[in-house]
Tab-separated table of C-alpha atoms in Angstrom:
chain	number	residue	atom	x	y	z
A	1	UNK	CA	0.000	0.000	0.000
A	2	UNK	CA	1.364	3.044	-0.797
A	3	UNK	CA	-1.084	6.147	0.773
A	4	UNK	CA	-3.929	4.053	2.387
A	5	UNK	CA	-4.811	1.123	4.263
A	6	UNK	CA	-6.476	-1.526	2.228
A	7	UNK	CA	-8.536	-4.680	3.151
A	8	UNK	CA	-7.789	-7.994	1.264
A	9	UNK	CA	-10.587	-10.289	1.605
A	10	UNK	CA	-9.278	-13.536	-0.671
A	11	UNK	CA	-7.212	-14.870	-3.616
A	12	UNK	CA	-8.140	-17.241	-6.818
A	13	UNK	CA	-5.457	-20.014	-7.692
A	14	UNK	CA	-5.400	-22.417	-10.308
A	15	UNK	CA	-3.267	-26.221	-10.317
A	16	UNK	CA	-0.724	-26.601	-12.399
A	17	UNK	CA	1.032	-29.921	-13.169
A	18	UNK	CA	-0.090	-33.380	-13.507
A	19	UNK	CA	-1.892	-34.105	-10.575
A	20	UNK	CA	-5.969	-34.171	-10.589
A	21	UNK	CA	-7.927	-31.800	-8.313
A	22	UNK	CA	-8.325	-34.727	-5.840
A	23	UNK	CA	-4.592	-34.545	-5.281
A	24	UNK	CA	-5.612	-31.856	-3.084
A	25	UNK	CA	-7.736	-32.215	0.070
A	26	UNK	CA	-7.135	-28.324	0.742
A	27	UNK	CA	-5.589	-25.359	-0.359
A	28	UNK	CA	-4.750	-22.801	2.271
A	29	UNK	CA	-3.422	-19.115	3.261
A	30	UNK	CA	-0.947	-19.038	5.941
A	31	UNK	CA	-0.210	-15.118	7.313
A	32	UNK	CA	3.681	-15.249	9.050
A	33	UNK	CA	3.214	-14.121	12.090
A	34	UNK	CA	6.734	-13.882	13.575
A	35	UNK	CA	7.552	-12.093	10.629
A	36	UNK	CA	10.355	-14.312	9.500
A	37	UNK	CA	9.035	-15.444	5.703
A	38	UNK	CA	10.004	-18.950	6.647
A	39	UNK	CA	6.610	-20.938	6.846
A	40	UNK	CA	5.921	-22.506	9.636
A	41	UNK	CA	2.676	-24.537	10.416
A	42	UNK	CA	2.978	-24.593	13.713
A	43	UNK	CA	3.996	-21.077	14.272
A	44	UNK	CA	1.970	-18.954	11.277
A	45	UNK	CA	-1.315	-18.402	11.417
A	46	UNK	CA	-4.057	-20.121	8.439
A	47	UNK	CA	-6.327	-17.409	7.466
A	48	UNK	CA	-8.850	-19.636	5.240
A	49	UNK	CA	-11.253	-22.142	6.121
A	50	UNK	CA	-9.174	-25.147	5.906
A	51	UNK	CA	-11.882	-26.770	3.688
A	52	UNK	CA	-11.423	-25.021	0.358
A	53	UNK	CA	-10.285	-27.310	-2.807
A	54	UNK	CA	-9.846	-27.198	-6.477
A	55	UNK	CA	-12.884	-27.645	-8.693
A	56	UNK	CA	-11.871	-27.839	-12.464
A	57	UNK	CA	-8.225	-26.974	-11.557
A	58	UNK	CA	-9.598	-23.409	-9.339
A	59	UNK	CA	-9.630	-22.618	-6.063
A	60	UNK	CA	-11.278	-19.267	-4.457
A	61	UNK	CA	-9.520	-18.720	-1.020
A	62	UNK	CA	-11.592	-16.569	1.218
A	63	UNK	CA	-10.250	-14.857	4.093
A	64	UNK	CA	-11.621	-16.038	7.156
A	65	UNK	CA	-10.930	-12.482	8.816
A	66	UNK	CA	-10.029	-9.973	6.564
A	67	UNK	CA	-6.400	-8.633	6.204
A	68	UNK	CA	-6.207	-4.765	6.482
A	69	UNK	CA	-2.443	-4.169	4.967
A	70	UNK	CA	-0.439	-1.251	5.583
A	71	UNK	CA	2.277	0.474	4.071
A	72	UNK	CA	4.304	-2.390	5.593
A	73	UNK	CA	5.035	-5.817	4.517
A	74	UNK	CA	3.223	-9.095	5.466
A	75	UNK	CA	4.292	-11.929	4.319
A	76	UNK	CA	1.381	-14.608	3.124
A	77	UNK	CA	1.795	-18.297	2.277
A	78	UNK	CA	-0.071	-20.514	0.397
A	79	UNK	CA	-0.060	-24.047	1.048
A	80	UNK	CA	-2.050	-27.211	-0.233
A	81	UNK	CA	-2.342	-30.541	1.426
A	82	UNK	CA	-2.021	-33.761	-0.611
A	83	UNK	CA	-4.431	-35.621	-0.266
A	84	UNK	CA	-3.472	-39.571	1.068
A	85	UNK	CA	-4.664	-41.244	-2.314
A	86	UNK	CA	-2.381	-38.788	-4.531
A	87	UNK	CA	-0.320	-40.744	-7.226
A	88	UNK	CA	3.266	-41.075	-6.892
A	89	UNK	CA	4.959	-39.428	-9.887
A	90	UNK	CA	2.300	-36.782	-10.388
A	91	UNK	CA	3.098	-33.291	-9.649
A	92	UNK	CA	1.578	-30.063	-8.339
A	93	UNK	CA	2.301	-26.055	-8.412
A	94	UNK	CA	0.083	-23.096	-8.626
A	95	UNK	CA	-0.708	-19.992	-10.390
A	96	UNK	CA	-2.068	-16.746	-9.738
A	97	UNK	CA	-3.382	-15.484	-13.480
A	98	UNK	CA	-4.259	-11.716	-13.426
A	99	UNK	CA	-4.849	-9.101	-10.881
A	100	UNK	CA	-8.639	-10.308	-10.660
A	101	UNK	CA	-7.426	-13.270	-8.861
A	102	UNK	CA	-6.818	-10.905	-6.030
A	103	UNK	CA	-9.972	-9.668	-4.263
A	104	UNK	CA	-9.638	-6.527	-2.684
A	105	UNK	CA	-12.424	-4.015	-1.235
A	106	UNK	CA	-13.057	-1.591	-3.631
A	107	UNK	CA	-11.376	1.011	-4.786
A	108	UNK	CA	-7.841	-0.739	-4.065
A	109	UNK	CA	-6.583	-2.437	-7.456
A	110	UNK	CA	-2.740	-4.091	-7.327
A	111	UNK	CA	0.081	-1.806	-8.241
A	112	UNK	CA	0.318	-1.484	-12.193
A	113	UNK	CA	2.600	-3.100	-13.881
A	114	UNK	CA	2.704	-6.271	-11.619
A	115	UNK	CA	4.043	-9.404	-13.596
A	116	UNK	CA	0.808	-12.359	-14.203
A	117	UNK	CA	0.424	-14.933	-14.226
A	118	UNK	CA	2.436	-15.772	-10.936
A	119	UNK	CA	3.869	-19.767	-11.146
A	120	UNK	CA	5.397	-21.856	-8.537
A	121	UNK	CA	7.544	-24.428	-9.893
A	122	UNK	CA	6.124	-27.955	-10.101
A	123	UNK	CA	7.014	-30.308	-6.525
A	124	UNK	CA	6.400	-34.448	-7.782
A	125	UNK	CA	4.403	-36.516	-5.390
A	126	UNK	CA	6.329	-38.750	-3.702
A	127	UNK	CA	5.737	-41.978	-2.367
A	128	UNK	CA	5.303	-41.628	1.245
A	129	UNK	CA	7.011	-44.492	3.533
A	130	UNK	CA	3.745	-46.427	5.173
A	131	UNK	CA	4.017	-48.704	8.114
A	132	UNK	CA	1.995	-52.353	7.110
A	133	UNK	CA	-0.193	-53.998	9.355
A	134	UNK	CA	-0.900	-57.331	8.028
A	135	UNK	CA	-3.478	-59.358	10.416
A	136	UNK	CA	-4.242	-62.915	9.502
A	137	UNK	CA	-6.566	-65.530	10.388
A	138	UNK	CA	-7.558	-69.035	9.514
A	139	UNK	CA	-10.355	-69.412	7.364
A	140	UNK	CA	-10.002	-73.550	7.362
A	141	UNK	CA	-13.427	-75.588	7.178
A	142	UNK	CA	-13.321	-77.619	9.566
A	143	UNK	CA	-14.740	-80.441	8.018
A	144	UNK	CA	-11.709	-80.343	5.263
A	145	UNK	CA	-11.730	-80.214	2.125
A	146	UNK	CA	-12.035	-82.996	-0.612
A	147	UNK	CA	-9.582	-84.164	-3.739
A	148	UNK	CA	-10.305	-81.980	-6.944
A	149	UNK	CA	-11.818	-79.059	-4.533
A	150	UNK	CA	-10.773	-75.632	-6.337
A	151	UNK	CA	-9.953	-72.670	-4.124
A	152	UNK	CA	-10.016	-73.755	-0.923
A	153	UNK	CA	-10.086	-71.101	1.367
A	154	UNK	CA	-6.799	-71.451	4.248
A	155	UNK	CA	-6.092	-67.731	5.553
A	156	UNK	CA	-7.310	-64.188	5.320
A	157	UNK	CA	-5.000	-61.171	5.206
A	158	UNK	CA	-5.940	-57.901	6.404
A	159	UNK	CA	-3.304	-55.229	5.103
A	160	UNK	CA	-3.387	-51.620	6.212
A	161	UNK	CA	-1.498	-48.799	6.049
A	162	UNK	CA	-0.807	-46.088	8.356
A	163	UNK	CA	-0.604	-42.578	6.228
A	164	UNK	CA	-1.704	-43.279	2.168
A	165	UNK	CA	-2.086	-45.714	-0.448
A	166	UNK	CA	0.740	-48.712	-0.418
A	167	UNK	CA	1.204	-50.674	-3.769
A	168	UNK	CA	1.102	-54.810	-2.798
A	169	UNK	CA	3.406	-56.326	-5.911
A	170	UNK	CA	3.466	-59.685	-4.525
A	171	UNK	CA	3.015	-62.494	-2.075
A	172	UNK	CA	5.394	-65.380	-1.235
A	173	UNK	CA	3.708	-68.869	0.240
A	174	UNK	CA	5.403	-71.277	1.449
A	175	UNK	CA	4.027	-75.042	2.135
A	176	UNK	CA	4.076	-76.311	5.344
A	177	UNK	CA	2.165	-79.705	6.552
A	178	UNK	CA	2.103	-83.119	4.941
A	179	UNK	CA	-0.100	-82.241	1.973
């Protein structure tokens, strides 16, 4: 600001890379409130909902309180969070596209000459390292089975993970018994 208060009340972002919309669980604006411009979840404060997404790659971001900026700087962050069934390999980043994407109370426009559309580079999705709980349990009739009997149930496996989606690429059995 360069005379005058001014009240922000929200920002429009769009996804860039590879990733679907339902990469995303939430998109987010972070204000740094020890001033540092080092984000900081547990330190800065989130000034959105925590519930806004992207719907056909755009997300509107409204301020939960509205920001009244000064002729001093504030530093902002915005953050998404991936959601747990994102695909490995994909990749994410944002853009701001014009000034419009900015909503300010009226009359405040952004300075002239301000370079759109604003990118972040693209950050993959990575593979996240799950813990696997495999529980098992005997699934034997207890009658047996007969000669020429086709899938004969012995065991059930329960696998579950403890943060996203694991990829199971095989199983090893091993015999044991007289059969």
């Amino acid at each position: 600001s360069d005379n005058n208060n001014f009240s922000w009340l929200g920002l429009t972002v769009e996804r860039l890379g590879t990733a679907p919309d339902g990469a995303v669980s939430a998109v987010n604006i972070f204000r740094d409130l020890d001033g540092n411009s080092l984000f900081d979840v547990a330190v800065d404060s989130r000034i959105t909902s925590g519930s806004d997404a992207f719907s056909a790659s755009t997300a509107t971001l409204t301020l939960q309180q509205v920001q009244t900026l000064t002729g001093s700087t504030r530093t902002y962050f915005v953050t998404v969070s991936v959601a747990a069934t994102a695909t490995p390999g994909q990749t994410l980043g944002l853009r701001v596209s014009t000034s419009t994407s900015f909503n300010l109370l009226a009359p405040n426009i952004l300075l002239p000459g301000t370079t759109f559309p604003m990118l972040t580079s693209l950050t993959p999705v990575n593979q996240f390292q799950n813990t696997i709980t495999v529980t098992t349990a005997s699934i034997v009739n207890p009658l047996g089975s007969e000669p020429g009997t086709l899938n004969v149930g012995l065991m059930s496996l329960t696998l579950r993970t403890d943060v996203s989606n694991a990829v199971w690429q095989s199983l090893r059995v091993d015999q044991a018994g007289t059969a």
